[in-house]
mmCIF file of C-alpha atoms in Angstrom:
data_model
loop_
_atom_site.group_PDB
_atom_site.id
_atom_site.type_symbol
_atom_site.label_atom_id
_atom_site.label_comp_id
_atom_site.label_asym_id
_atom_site.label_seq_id
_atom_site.Cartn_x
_atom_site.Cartn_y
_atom_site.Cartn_z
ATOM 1 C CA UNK U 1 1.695 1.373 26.151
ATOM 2 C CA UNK U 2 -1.649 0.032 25.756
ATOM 3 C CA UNK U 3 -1.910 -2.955 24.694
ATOM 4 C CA UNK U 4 -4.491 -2.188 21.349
ATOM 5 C CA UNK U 5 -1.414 0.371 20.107
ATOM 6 C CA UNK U 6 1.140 -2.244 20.206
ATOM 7 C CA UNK U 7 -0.870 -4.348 18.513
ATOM 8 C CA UNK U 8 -2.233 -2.171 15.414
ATOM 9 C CA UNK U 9 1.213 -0.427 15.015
ATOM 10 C CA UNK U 10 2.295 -4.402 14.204
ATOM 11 C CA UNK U 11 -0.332 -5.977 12.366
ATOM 12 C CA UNK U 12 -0.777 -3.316 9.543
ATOM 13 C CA UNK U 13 3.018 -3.708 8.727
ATOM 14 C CA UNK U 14 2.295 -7.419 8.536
ATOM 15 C CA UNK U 15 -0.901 -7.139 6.406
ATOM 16 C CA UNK U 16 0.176 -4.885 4.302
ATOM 17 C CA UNK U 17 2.841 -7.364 3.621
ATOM 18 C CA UNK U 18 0.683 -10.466 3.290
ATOM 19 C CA UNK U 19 -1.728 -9.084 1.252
ATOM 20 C CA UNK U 20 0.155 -7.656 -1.739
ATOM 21 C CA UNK U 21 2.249 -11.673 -1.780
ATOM 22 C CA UNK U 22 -1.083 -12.782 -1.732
ATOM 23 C CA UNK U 23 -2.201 -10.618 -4.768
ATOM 24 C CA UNK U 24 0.829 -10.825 -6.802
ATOM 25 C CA UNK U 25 1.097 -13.935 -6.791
ATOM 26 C CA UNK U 26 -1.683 -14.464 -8.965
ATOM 27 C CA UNK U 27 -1.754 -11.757 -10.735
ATOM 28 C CA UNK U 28 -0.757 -12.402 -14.005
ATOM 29 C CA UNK U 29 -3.151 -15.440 -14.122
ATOM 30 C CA UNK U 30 -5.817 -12.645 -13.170
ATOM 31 C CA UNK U 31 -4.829 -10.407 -16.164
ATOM 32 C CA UNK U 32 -3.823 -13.378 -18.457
ATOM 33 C CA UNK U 33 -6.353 -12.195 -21.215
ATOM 34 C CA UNK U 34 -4.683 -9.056 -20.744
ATOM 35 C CA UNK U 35 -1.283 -10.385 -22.226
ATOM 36 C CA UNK U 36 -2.843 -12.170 -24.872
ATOM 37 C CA UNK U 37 -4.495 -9.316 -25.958
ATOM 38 C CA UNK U 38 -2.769 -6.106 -25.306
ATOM 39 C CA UNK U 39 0.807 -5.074 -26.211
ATOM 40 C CA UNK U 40 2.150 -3.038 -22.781
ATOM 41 C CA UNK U 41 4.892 -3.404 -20.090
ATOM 42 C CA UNK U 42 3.891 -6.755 -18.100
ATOM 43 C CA UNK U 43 6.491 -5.906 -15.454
ATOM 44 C CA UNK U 44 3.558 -3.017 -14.344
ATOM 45 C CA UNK U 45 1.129 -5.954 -13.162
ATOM 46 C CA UNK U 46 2.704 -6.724 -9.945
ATOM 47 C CA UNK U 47 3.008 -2.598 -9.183
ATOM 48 C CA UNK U 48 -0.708 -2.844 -9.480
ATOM 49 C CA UNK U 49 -0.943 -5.111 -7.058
ATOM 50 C CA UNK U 50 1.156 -2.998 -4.809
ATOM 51 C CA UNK U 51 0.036 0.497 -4.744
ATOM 52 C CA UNK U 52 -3.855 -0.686 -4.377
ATOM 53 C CA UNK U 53 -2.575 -2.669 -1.403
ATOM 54 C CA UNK U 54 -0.656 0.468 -0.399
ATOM 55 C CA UNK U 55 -3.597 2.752 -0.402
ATOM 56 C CA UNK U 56 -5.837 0.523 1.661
ATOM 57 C CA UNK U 57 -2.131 0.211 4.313
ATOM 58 C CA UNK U 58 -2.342 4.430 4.270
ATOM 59 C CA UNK U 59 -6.145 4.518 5.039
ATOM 60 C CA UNK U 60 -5.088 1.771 7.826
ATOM 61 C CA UNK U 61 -2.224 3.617 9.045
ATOM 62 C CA UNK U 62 -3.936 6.904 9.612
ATOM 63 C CA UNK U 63 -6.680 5.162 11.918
ATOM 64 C CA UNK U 64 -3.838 3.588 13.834
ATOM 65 C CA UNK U 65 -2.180 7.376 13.769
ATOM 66 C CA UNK U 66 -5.423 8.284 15.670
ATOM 67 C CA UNK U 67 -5.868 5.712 17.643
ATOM 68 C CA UNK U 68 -1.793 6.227 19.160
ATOM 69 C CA UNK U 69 -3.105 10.078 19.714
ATOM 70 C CA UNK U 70 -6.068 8.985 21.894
ATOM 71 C CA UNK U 71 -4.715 6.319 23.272
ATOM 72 C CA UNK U 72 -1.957 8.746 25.098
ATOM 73 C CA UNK U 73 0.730 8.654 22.828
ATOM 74 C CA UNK U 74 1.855 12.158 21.953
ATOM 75 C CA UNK U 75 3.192 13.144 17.683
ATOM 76 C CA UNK U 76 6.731 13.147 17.862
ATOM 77 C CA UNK U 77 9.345 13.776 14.512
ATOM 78 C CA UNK U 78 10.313 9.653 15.575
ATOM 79 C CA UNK U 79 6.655 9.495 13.332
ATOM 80 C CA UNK U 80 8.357 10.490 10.329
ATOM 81 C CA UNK U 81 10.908 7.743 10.566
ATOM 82 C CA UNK U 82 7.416 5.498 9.515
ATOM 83 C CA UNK U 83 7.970 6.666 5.604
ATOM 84 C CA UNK U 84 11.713 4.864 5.905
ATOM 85 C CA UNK U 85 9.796 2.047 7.382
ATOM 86 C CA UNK U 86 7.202 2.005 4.645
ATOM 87 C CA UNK U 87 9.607 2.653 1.828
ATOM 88 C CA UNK U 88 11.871 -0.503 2.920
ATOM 89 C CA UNK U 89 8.504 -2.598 3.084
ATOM 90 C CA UNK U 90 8.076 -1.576 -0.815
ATOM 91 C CA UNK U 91 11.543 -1.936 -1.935
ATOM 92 C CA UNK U 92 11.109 -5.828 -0.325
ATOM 93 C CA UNK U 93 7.639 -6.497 -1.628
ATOM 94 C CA UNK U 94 8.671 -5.438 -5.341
ATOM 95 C CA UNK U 95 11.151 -7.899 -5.665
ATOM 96 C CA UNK U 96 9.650 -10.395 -4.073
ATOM 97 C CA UNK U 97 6.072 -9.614 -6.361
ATOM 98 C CA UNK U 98 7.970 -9.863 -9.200
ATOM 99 C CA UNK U 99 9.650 -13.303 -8.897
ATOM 100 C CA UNK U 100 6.442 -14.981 -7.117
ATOM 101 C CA UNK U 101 4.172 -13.744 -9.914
ATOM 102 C CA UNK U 102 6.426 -15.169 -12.445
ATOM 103 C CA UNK U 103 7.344 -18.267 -11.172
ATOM 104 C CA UNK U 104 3.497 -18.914 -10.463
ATOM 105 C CA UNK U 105 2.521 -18.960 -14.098
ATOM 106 C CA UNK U 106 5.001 -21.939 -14.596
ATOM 107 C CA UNK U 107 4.474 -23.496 -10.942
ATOM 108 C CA UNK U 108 0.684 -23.065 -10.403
ATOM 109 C CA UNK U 109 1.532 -24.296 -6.442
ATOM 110 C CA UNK U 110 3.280 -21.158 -6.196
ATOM 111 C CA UNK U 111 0.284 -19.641 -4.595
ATOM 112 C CA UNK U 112 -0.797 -22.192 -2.210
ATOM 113 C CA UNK U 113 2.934 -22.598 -0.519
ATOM 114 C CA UNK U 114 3.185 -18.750 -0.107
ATOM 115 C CA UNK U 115 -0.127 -18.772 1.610
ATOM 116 C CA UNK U 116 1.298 -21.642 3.860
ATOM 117 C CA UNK U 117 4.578 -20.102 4.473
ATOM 118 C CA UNK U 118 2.492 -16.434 5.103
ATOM 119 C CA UNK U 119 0.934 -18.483 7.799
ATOM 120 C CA UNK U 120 3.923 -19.615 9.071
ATOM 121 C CA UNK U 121 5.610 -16.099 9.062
ATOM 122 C CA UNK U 122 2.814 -14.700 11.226
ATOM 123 C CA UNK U 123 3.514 -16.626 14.197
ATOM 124 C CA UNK U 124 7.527 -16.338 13.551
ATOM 125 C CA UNK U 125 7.412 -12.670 13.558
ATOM 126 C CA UNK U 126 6.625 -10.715 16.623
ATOM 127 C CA UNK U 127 2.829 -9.469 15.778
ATOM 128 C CA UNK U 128 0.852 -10.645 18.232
ATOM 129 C CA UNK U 129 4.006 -11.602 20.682
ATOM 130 C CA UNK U 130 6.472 -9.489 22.244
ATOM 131 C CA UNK U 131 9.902 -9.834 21.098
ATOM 132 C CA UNK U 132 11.035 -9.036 24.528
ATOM 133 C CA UNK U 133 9.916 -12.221 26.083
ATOM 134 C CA UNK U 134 12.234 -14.166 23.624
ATOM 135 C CA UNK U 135 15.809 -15.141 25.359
ATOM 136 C CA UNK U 136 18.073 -13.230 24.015
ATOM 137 C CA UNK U 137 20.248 -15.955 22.601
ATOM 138 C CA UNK U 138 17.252 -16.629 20.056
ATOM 139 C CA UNK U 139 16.805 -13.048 18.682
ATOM 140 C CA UNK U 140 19.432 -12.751 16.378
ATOM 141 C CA UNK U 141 17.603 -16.245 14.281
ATOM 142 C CA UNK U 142 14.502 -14.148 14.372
ATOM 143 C CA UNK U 143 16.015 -11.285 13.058
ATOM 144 C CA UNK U 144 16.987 -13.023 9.764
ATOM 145 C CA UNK U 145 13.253 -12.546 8.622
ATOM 146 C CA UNK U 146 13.274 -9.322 7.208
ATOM 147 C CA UNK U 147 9.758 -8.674 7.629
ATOM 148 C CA UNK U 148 10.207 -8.406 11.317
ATOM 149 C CA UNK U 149 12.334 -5.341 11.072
ATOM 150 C CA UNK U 150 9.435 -3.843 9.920
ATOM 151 C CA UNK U 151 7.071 -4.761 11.962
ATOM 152 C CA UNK U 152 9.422 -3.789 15.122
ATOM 153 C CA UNK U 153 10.385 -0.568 13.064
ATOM 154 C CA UNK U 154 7.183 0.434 13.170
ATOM 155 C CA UNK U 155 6.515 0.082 16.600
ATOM 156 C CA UNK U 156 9.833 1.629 17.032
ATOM 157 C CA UNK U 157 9.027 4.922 15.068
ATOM 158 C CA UNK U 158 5.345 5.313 16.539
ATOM 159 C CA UNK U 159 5.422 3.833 20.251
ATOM 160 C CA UNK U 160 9.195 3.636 21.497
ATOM 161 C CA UNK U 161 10.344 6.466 19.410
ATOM 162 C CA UNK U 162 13.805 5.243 19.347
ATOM 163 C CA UNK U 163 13.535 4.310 15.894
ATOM 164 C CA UNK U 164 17.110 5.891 14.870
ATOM 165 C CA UNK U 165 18.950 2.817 17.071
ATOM 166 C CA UNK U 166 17.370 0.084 14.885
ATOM 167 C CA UNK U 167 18.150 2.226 11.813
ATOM 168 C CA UNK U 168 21.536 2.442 12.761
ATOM 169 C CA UNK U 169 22.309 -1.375 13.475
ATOM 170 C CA UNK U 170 23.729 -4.051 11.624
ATOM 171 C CA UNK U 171 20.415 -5.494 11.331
ATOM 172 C CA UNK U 172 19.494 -2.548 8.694
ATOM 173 C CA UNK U 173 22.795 -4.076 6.511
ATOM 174 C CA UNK U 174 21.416 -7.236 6.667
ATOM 175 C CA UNK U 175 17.526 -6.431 5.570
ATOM 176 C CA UNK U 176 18.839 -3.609 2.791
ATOM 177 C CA UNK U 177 21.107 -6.844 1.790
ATOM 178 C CA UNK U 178 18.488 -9.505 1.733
ATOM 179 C CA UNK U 179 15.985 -6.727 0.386
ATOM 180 C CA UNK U 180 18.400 -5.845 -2.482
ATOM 181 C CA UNK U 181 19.063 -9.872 -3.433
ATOM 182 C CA UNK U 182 15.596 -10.661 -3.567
ATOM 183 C CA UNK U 183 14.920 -7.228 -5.986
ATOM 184 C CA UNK U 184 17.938 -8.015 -8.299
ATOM 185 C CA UNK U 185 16.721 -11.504 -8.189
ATOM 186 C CA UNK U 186 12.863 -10.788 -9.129
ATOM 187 C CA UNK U 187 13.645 -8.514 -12.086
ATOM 188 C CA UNK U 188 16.004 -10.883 -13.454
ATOM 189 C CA UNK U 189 13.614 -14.101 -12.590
ATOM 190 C CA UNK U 190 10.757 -11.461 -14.270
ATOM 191 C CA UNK U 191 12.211 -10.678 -17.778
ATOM 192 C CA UNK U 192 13.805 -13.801 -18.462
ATOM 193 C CA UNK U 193 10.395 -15.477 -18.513
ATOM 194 C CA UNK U 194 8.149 -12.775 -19.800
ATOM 195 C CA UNK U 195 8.692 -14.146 -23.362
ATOM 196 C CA UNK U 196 7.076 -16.995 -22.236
ATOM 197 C CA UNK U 197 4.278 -15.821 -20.326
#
């Protein structure tokens, strides 16, 4: 597999990830003389956030798409499995947009330790490093970071196209677990402080 497909398959998972954190974060800070002024569904804010960053990740993943198709790396139905991929990446980011965007109005550092701990999570997930090289023995700690069983899905569904093992596993319990914590735990976290925001 060339090495320039491994790579973009990775990073846009991971981008796509950082980005909208990033963004949602701050958003209701960026739209604050929104709530002071206009009576509408707060909650919406972070979504905002989220499908702008997921249109710029579906412009991104079609010119990886292209670049897997000249690069030697024939269309196969494993392709499809990307939209599960994709759709667990949004189920995470939701909850996780709408506890760090709340919590940020009342802890303004909010922001600066996601960006530090987005820094952190680059190296500690397998983007620019094979997974592979790890010793076995280590994986399973790795695995707890849900973002990586993106990232590997999607390498997974467009270069391996073995994606239906990893879907399979007991490492998709664990990430639909974590995934499903963190959402319960955002939208609660979310409307007990709207009043105040």
């Amino acid at each position: 597999i060339p090495f320039a497909a491994w790579f973009f398959s990775g990073i846009i998972a991971w981008n796509f990830f950082a980005d909208v954190m990033n963004a949602s974060c701050n958003v209701l800070n960026e739209y604050s003389f929104m709530l002071k002024k206009v009576e509408f569904d707060v909650s919406a804010l972070p979504l905002v956030k989220l499908f702008s960053g997921l249109l710029i990740h579906l412009i991104f993943l079609s010119i990886v798409l292209i670049v897997l198709f000249f690069s030697g790396i024939k269309p196969s139905w494993h392709w499809l499995t990307g939209l599960y991929y994709l759709g667990a990446l949004l189920y995470l980011q939701l909850g996780l947009s709408w506890l760090l965007s709340a919590l940020n109005v009342f802890l303004r550092d909010t922001s600066q330790l996601i960006s530090i701990i987005l820094q952190l999570g680059f190296w500690v997930t397998p983007v620019i490093w094979d997974v592979g090289r790890i010793a076995p023995r280590y994986v399973w700690f790795l695995k707890l970071n849900p973002v990586m069983y993106i990232t590997e899905g999607y390498r997974h569904a467009f270069l391996y196209q073995d994606s239906l093992f990893q879907i399979k596993s007991w490492w998709s319990v664990y990430f639909w677990t974590v995934s499903t914590v963190l959402f319960f735990s955002g939208s609660y976290v979310f409307k007990k402080l709207k009043p105040h925001f």
